[in-house]
Amino acid sequence: FQRMTYRHAMDTYGTDKPDTRYQMHIEKLTDLDSFIENKEVSVRMLRVPGKGNELSKKKIEKLCEDVNLSLKRTNENRIVSVVAVKVEEGVNWGRVVMAGPTENALFLIKKGNDEYKTKILQSVGARSGDLLICAVGIGDDPCEALGYVRSTFGPDFMTEDEKHKLDFLWITDFPMFEVGANQKLKCSHHPFTMPNAEDTVALRDYANKGNSIDGLLQI
């Protein structure tokens, strides 16, 4: 079976159980970081071929709202800024639809000049009629938000043979812990995961500094 690391799966597909029968990869727009004051915030974009022409403004607005609803199912405090851009004739930046808090995403509208917007379109391989969905948020939230979009439209781009294809995949190197509120470590998947040997010292040092790991790690 094909093998893929957890980090690659999240960054590229927005989920730790990706459907690899179709492409639609999430892109990290690192050049946009200079426009964002909060350095914990990251920007991701997904190109949905041809959907800019197919979907009405109302349907795009509903999609943007559904993106945040998908995140809130696991934590009501999770939210991203979502910007949808229709790519117009001649591969130009077209109509924009926004949802969620706008302060982190306004740079796409106000600060991004035409030259920079063109650079964004080129970086994701945009074509006339495409729909670009941009998610701005903290941690993996933007990737997971676009993972929802990808799973929504992905089947539209599969042939009948691909829909019946079994594309097995091993996801490796799942993180044992992640940093939560107040910089506390919390279990990322389940408390019975064996840590990588090279991480044991770092985890022990963390515990020795008096930080609670909430009983999830006994060293």
XYZ file of C-alpha atoms in Angstrom:
219
model
C 0.000 0.000 0.000
C 0.993 3.596 -0.507
C 2.341 5.291 2.631
C 1.847 8.927 3.578
C 2.774 10.851 6.713
C 0.069 12.466 8.806
C 1.640 15.892 8.224
C 1.632 15.493 4.447
C -1.966 14.261 4.482
C -3.173 17.240 6.519
C -1.204 19.815 4.518
C -2.195 18.431 1.122
C -5.666 16.954 1.634
C -6.952 18.538 4.861
C -7.698 15.204 6.524
C -5.893 12.188 7.968
C -8.048 9.890 5.819
C -7.662 11.410 2.347
C -9.346 10.167 -0.790
C -6.403 9.971 -3.194
C -8.456 8.892 -6.206
C -8.535 12.514 -7.370
C -6.074 15.406 -7.132
C -7.272 18.863 -5.953
C -4.346 19.542 -3.638
C -4.404 22.274 -1.007
C -1.785 24.969 -1.596
C 0.071 26.914 1.091
C 0.392 30.570 0.105
C 3.522 31.385 2.077
C 4.058 34.701 0.286
C 0.881 36.025 1.902
C 2.328 35.742 5.411
C 3.778 39.250 5.163
C 0.246 40.657 4.922
C -0.879 39.076 8.215
C -0.083 40.634 11.585
C -0.855 37.502 13.624
C 2.011 35.122 12.843
C 0.071 32.126 14.184
C -2.299 32.523 11.256
C -1.704 30.618 8.020
C -3.267 30.860 4.561
C -4.337 27.920 2.399
C -6.061 27.836 -0.988
C -7.890 25.178 -2.988
C -8.682 25.424 -6.690
C -11.992 23.840 -7.692
C -11.929 23.513 -11.500
C -14.893 24.988 -13.370
C -17.121 25.569 -10.344
C -16.844 29.350 -10.597
C -19.116 29.244 -13.634
C -21.446 26.555 -12.301
C -22.262 27.911 -8.841
C -24.392 30.970 -8.109
C -23.316 33.573 -5.567
C -25.924 32.225 -3.145
C -24.556 28.685 -3.390
C -20.994 29.920 -2.913
C -22.067 31.862 0.192
C -23.725 28.705 1.543
C -20.544 26.730 0.865
C -18.427 29.260 2.772
C -20.799 29.088 5.747
C -20.797 25.282 5.669
C -16.990 25.288 5.846
C -17.083 26.829 9.320
C -19.985 24.636 10.409
C -17.859 21.591 9.562
C -15.155 22.809 11.975
C -17.594 23.668 14.754
C -18.854 20.092 14.851
C -15.660 19.167 16.708
C -15.111 22.441 18.585
C -17.494 25.386 18.559
C -14.586 27.799 19.027
C -12.926 26.784 15.763
C -13.505 29.255 12.948
C -11.678 30.396 9.831
C -11.992 33.319 7.466
C -13.151 32.011 4.098
C -12.736 33.864 0.816
C -14.177 32.507 -2.424
C -12.948 34.003 -5.693
C -14.400 33.403 -9.142
C -11.732 33.371 -11.835
C -13.014 35.420 -14.757
C -12.261 35.363 -18.470
C -8.577 35.857 -19.172
C -7.672 34.402 -15.752
C -8.517 37.538 -13.803
C -9.505 37.995 -10.171
C -13.310 38.137 -10.256
C -16.216 38.270 -7.816
C -15.307 37.726 -4.162
C -17.492 36.142 -1.473
C -16.417 36.188 2.184
C -17.600 34.378 5.312
C -16.444 34.201 8.907
C -14.331 36.875 10.631
C -12.946 39.151 7.943
C -10.052 40.853 9.731
C -7.585 38.088 8.818
C -8.621 37.949 5.178
C -9.190 41.561 4.161
C -5.622 41.761 2.863
C -6.751 39.622 -0.065
C -9.201 42.342 -1.033
C -7.580 45.594 0.056
C -3.828 45.075 0.280
C -3.325 42.625 -2.530
C -2.590 44.653 -5.657
C -3.336 43.377 -9.149
C 0.211 42.132 -9.657
C 0.068 40.128 -6.459
C -3.374 38.707 -7.223
C -2.044 37.577 -10.591
C 0.816 35.849 -8.799
C -1.684 33.978 -6.605
C -3.678 32.855 -9.630
C -0.528 31.595 -11.317
C 0.739 29.799 -8.203
C -2.386 27.615 -7.970
C -2.694 27.082 -11.729
C -6.021 28.928 -11.944
C -8.027 28.903 -15.160
C -10.994 30.909 -16.327
C -14.179 29.608 -14.690
C -12.436 28.109 -11.659
C -13.503 28.725 -8.079
C -10.728 29.483 -5.589
C -11.467 28.892 -1.915
C -9.040 30.525 0.499
C -9.070 29.725 4.226
C -7.266 31.840 6.816
C -6.914 30.574 10.377
C -4.754 29.030 13.074
C -3.058 25.637 13.085
C -4.642 22.966 10.925
C -8.026 24.726 10.795
C -7.515 26.183 7.274
C -6.427 22.780 5.937
C -9.360 20.973 7.541
C -11.756 23.611 6.227
C -10.506 23.097 2.678
C -10.534 19.346 3.226
C -14.294 19.706 3.653
C -14.521 21.603 0.352
C -12.368 18.994 -1.362
C -14.558 16.113 -0.183
C -17.676 18.036 -1.269
C -16.588 18.483 -4.889
C -14.071 15.674 -5.357
C -16.513 13.021 -6.615
C -17.549 15.392 -9.434
C -14.092 15.001 -10.960
C -13.840 11.216 -10.843
C -14.562 8.894 -13.735
C -16.851 5.917 -13.156
C -13.788 3.662 -12.982
C -12.172 5.892 -10.367
C -15.344 5.907 -8.265
C -15.139 2.111 -8.012
C -11.382 2.027 -7.491
C -9.936 0.864 -4.164
C -6.990 3.137 -3.388
C -5.620 1.889 -0.069
C -3.302 4.078 1.967
C -1.307 3.835 5.197
C -1.079 7.066 7.200
C 2.071 7.118 9.337
C 3.697 9.276 12.025
C 0.528 10.415 13.754
C 1.345 13.045 16.412
C 0.948 11.768 19.955
C 0.338 15.178 21.479
C -0.518 18.671 20.381
C -0.212 21.932 22.255
C -3.552 23.136 23.567
C -4.675 26.077 25.675
C -2.026 27.589 27.969
C 0.659 25.614 26.108
C -0.461 22.357 27.730
C 0.106 19.132 25.847
C -3.055 17.232 25.049
C -3.515 13.845 23.500
C -3.954 14.157 19.758
C -5.434 10.726 19.040
C -5.596 8.325 21.978
C -3.621 7.961 25.218
C -2.187 4.525 24.467
C 0.019 5.563 21.548
C 3.696 4.664 21.853
C 5.867 7.792 21.374
C 8.764 7.779 18.953
C 11.963 6.962 20.817
C 13.576 10.276 19.859
C 10.643 12.164 21.409
C 10.799 10.458 24.805
C 13.466 12.760 26.267
C 11.625 15.895 25.190
C 8.368 14.640 26.704
C 10.108 13.699 29.956
C 11.735 17.142 30.140
C 8.329 18.706 29.659
C 6.943 16.708 32.581
C 9.959 17.464 34.788
C 9.317 21.194 34.451
C 6.099 20.726 36.383
C 3.795 20.880 33.397
C 0.777 18.637 33.576
C 0.193 16.110 30.818
C -3.148 15.270 32.419
C -2.168 11.720 33.211
C -1.835 10.766 29.554
C 1.869 9.985 29.762
C 3.493 7.951 32.509
C 7.273 7.960 32.272
